[in-house]
CSV table of C-alpha atoms in Angstrom, one decimal:
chain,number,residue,atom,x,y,z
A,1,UNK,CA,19.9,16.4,26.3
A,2,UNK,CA,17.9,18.5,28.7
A,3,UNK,CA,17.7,22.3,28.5
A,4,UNK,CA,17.3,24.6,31.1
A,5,UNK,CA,16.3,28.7,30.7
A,6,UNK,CA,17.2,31.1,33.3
A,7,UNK,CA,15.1,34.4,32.5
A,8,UNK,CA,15.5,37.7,34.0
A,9,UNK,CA,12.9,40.6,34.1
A,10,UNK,CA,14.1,44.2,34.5
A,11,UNK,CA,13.1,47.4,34.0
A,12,UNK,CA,16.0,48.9,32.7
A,13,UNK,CA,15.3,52.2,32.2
A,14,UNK,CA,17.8,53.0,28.8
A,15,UNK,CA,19.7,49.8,27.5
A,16,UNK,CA,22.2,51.5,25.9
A,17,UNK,CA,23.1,53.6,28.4
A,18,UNK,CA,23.0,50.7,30.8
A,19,UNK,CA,25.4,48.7,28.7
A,20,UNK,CA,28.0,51.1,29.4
A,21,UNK,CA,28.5,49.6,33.3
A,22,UNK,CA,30.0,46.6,33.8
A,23,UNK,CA,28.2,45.4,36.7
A,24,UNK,CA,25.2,45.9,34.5
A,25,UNK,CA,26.6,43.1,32.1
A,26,UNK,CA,27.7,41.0,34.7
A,27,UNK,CA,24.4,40.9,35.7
A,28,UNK,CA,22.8,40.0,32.0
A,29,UNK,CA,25.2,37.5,31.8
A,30,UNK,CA,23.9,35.3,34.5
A,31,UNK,CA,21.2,34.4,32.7
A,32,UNK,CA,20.0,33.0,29.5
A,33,UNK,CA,16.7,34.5,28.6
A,34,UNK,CA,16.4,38.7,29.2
A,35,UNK,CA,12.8,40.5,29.6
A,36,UNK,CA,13.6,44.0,29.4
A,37,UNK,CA,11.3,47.3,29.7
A,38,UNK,CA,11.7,51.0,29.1
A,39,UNK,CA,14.7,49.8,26.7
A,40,UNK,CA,14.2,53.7,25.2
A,41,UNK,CA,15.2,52.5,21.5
A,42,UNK,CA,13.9,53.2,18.3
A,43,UNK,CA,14.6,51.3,14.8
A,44,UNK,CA,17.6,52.7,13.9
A,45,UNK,CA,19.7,51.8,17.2
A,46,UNK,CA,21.7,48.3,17.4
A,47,UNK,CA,22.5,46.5,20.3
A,48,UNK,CA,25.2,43.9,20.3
A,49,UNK,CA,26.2,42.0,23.9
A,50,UNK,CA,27.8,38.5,23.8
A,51,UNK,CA,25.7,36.5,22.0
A,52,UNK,CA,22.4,37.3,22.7
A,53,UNK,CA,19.9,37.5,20.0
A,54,UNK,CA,17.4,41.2,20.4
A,55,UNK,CA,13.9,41.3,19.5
A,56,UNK,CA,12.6,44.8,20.4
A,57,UNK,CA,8.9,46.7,19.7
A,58,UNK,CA,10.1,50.4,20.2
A,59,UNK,CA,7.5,53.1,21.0
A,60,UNK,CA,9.0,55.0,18.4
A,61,UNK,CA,10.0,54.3,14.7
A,62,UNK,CA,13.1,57.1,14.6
A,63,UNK,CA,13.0,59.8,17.4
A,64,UNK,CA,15.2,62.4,19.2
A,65,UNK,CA,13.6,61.8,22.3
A,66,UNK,CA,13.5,58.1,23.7
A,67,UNK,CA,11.0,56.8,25.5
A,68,UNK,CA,9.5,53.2,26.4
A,69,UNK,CA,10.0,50.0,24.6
A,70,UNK,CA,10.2,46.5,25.5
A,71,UNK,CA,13.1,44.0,24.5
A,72,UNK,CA,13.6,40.3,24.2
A,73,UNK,CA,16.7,39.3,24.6
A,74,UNK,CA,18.4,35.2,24.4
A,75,UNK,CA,21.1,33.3,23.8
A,76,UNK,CA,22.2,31.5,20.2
A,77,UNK,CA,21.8,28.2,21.4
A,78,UNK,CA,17.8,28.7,22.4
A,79,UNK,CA,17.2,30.6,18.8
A,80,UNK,CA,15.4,27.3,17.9
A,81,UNK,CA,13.3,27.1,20.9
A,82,UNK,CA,12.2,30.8,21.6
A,83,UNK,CA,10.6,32.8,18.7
A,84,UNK,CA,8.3,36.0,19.1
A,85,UNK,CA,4.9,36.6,18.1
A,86,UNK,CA,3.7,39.6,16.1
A,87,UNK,CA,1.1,41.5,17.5
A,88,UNK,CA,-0.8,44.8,17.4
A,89,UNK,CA,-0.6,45.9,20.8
A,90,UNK,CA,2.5,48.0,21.8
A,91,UNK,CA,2.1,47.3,25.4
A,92,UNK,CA,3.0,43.9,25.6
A,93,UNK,CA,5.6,41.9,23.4
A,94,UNK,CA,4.6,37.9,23.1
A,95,UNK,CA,7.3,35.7,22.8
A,96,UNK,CA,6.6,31.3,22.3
A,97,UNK,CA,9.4,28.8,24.4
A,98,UNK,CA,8.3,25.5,21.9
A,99,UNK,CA,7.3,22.7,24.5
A,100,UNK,CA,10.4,20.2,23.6
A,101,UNK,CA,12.3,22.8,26.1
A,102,UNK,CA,10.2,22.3,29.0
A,103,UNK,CA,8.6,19.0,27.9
A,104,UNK,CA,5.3,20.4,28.1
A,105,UNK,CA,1.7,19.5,26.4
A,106,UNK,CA,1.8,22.9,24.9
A,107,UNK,CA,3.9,25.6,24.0
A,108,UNK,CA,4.5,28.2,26.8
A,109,UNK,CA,3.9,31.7,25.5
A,110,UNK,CA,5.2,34.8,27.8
A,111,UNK,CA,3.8,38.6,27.7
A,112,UNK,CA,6.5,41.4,28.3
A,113,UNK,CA,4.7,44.1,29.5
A,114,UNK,CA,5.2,47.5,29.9
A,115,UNK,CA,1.9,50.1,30.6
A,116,UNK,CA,3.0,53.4,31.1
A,117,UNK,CA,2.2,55.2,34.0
A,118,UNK,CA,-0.2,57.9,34.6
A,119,UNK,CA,-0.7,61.6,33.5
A,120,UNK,CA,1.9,60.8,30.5
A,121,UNK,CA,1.3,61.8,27.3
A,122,UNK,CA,1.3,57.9,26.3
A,123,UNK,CA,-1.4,57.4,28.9
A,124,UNK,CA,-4.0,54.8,27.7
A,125,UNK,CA,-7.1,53.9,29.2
A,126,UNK,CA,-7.2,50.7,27.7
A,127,UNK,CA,-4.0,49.2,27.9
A,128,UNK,CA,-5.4,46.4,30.0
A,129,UNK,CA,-8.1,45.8,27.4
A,130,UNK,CA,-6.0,45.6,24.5
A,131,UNK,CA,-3.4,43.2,26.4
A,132,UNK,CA,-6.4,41.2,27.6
A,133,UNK,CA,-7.8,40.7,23.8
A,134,UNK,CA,-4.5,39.4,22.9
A,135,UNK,CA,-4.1,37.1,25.7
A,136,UNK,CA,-7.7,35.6,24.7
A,137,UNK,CA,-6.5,35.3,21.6
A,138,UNK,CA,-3.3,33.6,22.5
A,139,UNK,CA,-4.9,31.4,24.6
A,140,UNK,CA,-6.8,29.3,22.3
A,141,UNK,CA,-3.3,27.8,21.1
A,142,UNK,CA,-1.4,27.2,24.6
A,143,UNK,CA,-2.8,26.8,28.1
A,144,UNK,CA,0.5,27.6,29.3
A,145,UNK,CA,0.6,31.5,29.2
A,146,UNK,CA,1.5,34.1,31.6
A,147,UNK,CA,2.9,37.9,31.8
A,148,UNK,CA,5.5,39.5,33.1
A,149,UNK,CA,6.4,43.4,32.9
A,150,UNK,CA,6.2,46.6,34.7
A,151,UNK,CA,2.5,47.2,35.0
A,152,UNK,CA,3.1,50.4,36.5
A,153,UNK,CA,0.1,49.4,39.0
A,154,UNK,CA,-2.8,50.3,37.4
A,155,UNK,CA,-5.6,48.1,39.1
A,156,UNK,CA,-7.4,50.9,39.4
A,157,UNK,CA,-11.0,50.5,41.3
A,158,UNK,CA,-10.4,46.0,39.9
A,159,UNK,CA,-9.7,43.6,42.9
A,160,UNK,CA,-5.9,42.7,42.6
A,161,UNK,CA,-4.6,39.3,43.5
A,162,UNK,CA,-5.3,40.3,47.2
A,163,UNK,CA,-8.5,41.8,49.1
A,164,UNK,CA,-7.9,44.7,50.1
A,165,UNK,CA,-10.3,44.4,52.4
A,166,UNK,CA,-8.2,42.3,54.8
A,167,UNK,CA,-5.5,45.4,54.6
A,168,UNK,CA,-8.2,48.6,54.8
A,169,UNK,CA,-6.7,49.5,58.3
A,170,UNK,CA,-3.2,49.6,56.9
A,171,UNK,CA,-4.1,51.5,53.4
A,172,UNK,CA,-6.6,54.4,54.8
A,173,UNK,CA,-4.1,57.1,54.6
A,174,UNK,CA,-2.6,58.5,51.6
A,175,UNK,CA,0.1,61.1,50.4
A,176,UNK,CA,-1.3,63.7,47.6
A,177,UNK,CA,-0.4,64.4,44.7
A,178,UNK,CA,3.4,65.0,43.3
A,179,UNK,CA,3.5,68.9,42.5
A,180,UNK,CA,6.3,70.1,40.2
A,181,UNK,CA,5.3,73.8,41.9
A,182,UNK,CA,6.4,72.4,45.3
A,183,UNK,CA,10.1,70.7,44.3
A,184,UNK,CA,11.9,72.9,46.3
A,185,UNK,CA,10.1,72.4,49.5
A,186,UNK,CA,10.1,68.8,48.8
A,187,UNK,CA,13.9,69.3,49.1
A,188,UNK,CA,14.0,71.2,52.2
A,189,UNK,CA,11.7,69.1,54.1
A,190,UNK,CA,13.9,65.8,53.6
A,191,UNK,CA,15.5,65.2,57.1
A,192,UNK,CA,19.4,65.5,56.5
A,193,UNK,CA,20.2,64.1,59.5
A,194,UNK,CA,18.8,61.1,58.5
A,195,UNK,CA,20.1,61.1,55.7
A,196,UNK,CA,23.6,61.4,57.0
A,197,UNK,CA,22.8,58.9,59.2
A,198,UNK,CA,22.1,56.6,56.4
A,199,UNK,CA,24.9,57.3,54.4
A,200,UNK,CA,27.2,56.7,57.2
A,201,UNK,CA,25.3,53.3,57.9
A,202,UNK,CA,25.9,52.0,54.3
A,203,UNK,CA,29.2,53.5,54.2
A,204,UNK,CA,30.4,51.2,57.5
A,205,UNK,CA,28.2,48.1,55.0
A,206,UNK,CA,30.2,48.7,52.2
A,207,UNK,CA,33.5,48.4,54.3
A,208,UNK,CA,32.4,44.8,55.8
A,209,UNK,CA,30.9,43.8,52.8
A,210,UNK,CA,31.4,39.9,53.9
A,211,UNK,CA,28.6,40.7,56.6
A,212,UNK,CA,26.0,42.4,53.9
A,213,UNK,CA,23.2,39.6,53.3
A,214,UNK,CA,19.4,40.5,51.7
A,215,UNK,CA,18.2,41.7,54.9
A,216,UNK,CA,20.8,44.4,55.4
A,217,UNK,CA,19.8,45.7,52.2
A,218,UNK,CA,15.6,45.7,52.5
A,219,UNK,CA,16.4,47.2,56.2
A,220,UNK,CA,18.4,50.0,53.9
A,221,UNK,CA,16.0,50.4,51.8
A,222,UNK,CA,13.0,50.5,54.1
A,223,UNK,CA,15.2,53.5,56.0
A,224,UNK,CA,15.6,55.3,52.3
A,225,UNK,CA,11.5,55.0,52.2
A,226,UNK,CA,10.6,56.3,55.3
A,227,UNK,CA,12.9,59.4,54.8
A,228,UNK,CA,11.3,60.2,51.7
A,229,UNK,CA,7.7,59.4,52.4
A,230,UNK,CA,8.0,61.7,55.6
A,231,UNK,CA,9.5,64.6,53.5
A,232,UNK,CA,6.4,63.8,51.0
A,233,UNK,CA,3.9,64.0,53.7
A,234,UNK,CA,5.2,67.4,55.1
A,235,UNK,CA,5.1,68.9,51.3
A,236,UNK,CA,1.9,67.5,49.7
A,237,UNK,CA,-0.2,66.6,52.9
A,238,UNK,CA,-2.2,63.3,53.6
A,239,UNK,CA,-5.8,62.5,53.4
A,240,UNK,CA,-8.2,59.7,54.0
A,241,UNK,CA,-10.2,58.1,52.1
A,242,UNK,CA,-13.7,56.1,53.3
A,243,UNK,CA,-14.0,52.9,52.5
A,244,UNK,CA,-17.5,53.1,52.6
A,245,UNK,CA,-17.9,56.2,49.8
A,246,UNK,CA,-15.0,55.0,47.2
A,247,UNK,CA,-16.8,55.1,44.0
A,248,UNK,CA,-18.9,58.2,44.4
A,249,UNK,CA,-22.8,58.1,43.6
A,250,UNK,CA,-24.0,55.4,42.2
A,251,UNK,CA,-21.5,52.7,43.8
A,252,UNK,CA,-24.1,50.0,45.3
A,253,UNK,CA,-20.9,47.7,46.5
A,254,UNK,CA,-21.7,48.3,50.1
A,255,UNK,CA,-25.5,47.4,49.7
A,256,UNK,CA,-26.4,44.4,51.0
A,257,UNK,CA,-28.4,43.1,47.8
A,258,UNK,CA,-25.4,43.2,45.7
A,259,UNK,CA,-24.0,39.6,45.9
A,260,UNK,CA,-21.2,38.0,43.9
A,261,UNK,CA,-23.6,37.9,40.8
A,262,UNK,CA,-24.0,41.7,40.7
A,263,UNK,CA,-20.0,42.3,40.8
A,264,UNK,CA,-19.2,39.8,38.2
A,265,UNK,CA,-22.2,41.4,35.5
A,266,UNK,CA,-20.9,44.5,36.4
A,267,UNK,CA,-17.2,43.2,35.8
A,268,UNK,CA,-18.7,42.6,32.2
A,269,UNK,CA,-20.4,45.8,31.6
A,270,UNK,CA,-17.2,48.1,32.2
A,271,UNK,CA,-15.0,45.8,30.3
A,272,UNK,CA,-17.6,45.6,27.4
A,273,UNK,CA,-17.8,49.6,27.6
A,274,UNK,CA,-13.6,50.0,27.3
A,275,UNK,CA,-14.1,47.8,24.6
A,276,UNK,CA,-16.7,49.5,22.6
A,277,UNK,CA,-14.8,52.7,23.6
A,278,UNK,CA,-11.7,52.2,21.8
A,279,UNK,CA,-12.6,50.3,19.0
A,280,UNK,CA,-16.1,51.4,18.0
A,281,UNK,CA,-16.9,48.6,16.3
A,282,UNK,CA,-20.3,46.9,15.5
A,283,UNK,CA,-18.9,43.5,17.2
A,284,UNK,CA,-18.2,45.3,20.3
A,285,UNK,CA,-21.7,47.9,20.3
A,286,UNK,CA,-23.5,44.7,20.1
A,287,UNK,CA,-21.5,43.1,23.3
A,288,UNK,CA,-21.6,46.7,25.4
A,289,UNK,CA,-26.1,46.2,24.3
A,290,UNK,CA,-25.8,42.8,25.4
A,291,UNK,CA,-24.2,43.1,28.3
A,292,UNK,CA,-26.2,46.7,29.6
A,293,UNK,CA,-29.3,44.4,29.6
A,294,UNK,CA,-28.1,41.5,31.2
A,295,UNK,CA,-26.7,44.0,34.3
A,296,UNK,CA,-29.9,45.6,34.5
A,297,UNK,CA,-31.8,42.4,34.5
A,298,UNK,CA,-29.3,41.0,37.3
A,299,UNK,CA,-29.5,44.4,39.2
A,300,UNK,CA,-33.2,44.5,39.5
A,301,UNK,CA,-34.0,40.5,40.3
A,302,UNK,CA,-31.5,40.7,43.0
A,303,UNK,CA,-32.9,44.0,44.5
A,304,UNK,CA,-36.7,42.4,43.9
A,305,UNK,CA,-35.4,39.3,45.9
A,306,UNK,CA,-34.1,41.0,48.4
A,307,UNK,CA,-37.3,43.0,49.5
A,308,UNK,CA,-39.2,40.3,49.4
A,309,UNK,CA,-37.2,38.6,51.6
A,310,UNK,CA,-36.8,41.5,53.9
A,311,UNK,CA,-40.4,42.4,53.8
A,312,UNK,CA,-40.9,38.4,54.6
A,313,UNK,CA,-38.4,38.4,57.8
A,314,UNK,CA,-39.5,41.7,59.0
A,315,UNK,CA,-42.7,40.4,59.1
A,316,UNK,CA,-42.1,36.9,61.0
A,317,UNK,CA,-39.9,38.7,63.2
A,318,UNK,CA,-42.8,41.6,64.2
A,319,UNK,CA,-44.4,39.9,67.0
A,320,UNK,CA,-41.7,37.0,67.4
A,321,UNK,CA,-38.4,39.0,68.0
A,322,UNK,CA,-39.2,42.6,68.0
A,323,UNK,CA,-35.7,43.3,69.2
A,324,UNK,CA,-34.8,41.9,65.8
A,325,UNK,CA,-36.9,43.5,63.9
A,326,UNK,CA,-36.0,47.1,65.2
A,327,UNK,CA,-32.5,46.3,64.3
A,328,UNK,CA,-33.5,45.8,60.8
A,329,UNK,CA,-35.7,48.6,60.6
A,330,UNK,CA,-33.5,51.3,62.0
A,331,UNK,CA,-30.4,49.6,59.5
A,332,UNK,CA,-32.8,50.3,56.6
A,333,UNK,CA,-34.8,53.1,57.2
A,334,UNK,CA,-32.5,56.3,55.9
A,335,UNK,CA,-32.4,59.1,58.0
A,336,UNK,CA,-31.4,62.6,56.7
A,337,UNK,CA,-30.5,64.8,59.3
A,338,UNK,CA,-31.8,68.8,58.6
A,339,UNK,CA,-29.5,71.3,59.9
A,340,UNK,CA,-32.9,74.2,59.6
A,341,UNK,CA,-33.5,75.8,62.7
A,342,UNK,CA,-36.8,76.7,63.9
A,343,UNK,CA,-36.4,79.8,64.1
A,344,UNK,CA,-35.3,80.4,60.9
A,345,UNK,CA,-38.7,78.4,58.9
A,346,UNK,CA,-40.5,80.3,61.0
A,347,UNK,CA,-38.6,83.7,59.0
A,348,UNK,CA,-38.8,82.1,56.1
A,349,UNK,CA,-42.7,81.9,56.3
A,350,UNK,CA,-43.4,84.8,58.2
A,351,UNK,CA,-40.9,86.9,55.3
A,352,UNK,CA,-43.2,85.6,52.2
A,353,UNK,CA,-46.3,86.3,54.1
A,354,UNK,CA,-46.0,89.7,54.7
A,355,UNK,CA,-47.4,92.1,52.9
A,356,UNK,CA,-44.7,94.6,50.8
A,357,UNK,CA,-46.9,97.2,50.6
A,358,UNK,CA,-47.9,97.5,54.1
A,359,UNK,CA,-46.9,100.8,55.8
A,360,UNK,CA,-47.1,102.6,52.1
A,361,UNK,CA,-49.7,105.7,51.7
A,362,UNK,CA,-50.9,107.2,48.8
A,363,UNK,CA,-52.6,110.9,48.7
A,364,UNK,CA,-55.7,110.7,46.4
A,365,UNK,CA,-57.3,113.8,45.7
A,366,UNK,CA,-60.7,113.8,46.5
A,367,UNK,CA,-61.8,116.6,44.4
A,368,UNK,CA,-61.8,114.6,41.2
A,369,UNK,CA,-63.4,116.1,38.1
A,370,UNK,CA,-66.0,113.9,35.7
A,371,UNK,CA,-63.9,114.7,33.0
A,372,UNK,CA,-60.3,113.2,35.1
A,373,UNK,CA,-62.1,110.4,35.9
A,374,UNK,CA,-63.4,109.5,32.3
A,375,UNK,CA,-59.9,109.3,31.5
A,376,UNK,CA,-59.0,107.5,34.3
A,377,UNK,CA,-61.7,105.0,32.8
A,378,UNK,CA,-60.2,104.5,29.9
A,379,UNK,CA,-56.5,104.1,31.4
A,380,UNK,CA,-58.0,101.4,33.8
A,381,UNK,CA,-58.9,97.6,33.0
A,382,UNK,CA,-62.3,97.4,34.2
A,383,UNK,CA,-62.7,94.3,35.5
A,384,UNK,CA,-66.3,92.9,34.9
A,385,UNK,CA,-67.4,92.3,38.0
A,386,UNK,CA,-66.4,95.8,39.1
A,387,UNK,CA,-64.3,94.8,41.8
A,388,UNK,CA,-61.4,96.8,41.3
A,389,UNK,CA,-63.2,99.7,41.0
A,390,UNK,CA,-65.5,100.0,43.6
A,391,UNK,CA,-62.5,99.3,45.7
A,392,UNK,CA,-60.8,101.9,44.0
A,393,UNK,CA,-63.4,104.6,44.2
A,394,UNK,CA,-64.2,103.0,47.9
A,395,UNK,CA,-60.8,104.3,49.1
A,396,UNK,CA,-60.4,107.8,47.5
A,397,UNK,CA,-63.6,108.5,49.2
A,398,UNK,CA,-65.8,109.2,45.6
A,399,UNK,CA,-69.2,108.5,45.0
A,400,UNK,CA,-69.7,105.7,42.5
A,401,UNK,CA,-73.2,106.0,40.8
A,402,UNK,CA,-74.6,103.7,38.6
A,403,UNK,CA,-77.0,104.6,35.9
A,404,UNK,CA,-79.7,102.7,34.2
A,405,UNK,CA,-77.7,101.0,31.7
A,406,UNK,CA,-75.6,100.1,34.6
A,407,UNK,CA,-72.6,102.1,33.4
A,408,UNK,CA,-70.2,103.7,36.7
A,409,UNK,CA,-69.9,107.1,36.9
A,410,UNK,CA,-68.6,109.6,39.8
């Protein structure tokens, strides 16, 4: 007899609470297999719905306050076929589907996942590395193994499934920041009569519900976005971001030497540094040492071969296709604009080249004693060539004498 398995993947955001709707069961029972996220259970709670068989991995053992959690949930007559897999991580939940289900070469093994989001207090840096050691792991055993979850979209600076490249014109502008200071303007800045507009549109849906297909409701939807991303935009302000200078110092993706060799060491590098970073371990200081050297090395033959190649086109090109050649040059040569006026280097010099003291005058007595000049004598650092005090003596208008065992005297 062959099986089928319908599966569902929601995130439900409290299961128990969920239960309490009936549409909300009519939905879970439409299916055989359920993936469920953000169940917000701990150990002590039960859940009992027709019969469906609940695996759960609960963020907490017994709280007050529920968070998190993923669930697997299937029917009695697949308990033979679907069994779950006991791991470490608490961001993903493995489950097995044996291969006499699906008459497969190898068993199929799914990954509920649930990451939570940013700037939460279960925010982890390396969910994705943890997940990923796990899904190594797994994969030895099955070649048929996929995820599934709420990932919360952390790609980060990582290519997704798409380039982003071929959207940059579409993604240059973004909204900042949610501020908890500024709910109340967030509130006054949504457009009610749009909103009442809205609501009078679904209202007249929900009377002809006959005519109500799926793109009625993503036209909803789309009008339920644009109210709240305009009200977002008023409150928290939009910026945009350059392409060009994502990354910050030290980001050499726009350089022309770095080819597909450099990204993919580099790839390597970071992932060997989360590693290291959360684990510590001697296995993993040994793959981050590894793997710094072998980006380095990469980096610096790539950068060699490129000049060389440049210097070698630049000079073919020289007295062959100067216009070329120009093009090149001005594209490489950097150029650091300097915003200094004149005017002003010309203070600047002029100020640390005059002399502080000019203008100043001192009134020296003239009528100076031998006895107020021996102690001036011994105040003074005479100076062995006897500079500083013939100049001295030279501008008070004394007589300087010198006797014949060349000592100074006035």
């Amino acid at each position: 007899m062959e099986l089928t398995l319908t599966l569902t993947l929601l995130n439900v955001c409290g299961l128990k609470r969920k239960l309490l709707y009936q549409e909300f069961r009519d939905l879970l029972k439409c299916n055989d297999s359920l993936c469920l996220t953000e169940t917000k259970l701990d150990d002590l709670d039960e859940i009992s719905f027709e019969d469906f068989t609940f695996h759960y991995k609960n963020r907490k053992t017994f709280t007050s306050f529920r968070s998190g959690g993923i669930a697997l949930g299937y029917r009695s007559q697949y308990a033979k076929f679907i069994h779950c897999i006991e791991t470490d991580c608490p961001f993903v939940l493995w489950f097995r589907v044996d291969r006499i289900l699906f008459r497969t070469e190898d068993d199929i093994i799914m990954g509920i996942v649930y990451i939570p989001p940013e700037n939460t207090r279960y925010t982890s840096e390396n969910a994705m590395s943890e997940i990923e050691i796990e899904f190594l792991e797994l994969q030895k055993n099955s070649n048929c193994i996929f995820l599934l979850g709420d990932f919360n979209s952390r790609t980060a600076n990582e290519q997704d499934f798409c380039n982003i490249s071929d959207f940059e014109e579409h993604l240059t502008d973004f909204i900042g920041k949610w501020k908890h200071e500024k709910t109340i303007e967030y509130k006054i800045n949504i457009d009610v009569d749009k909103v009442n507009e809205l609501l009078l549109n679904v209202m007249s849906k929900y009377d002809d519900i006959s005519s109500v297909d799926q793109g009625t409701v993503d036209s909803i939807v789309s009008d339920i976005t644009t109210v709240l991303l305009s009200a977002a935009k008023d409150t928290f302000g939009v910026f945009t971001k350059n392409s060009k200078n994502i990354g910050g110092e030290g980001n050499f993706s726009n350089k022309d030497w770095f080819n597909k060799d450099c990204k993919k060491v580099r790839q390597e590098f970071r992932k060997s540094r989360r590693l290291y970073k959360h684990y510590g371990s001697n296995l993993f200081k040994e793959r981050l040492r590894q793997s710094e050297k072998h980006y380095k090395k990469v980096m610096d033959e790539n950068i060699k071969l490129y000049n060389e190649n440049l210097r070698t086109k630049m000079r073919n090109m020289r007295f062959k296709n100067p216009r070329e050649f120009w093009k090149i040059w001005n594209k490489v040569k950097h150029k650091n604009n300097c915003n200094i006026t004149t005017e002003s280097l010309f203070n600047f010099f002029k100020d640390i080249n005059k002399n502080k003291y000019e203008g100043d005058t001192y009134d020296i007595n003239n009528d100076v004693s031998q006895e107020s000049s021996n102690s001036m004598l011994n105040e003074i650092k005479i100076c062995t060539d006897g500079y500083h005090l013939n100049t001295f003596y030279k501008n008070s208008n004394t007589t300087v004498k010198t006797d014949k065992n060349g000592v100074q005297y006035t």
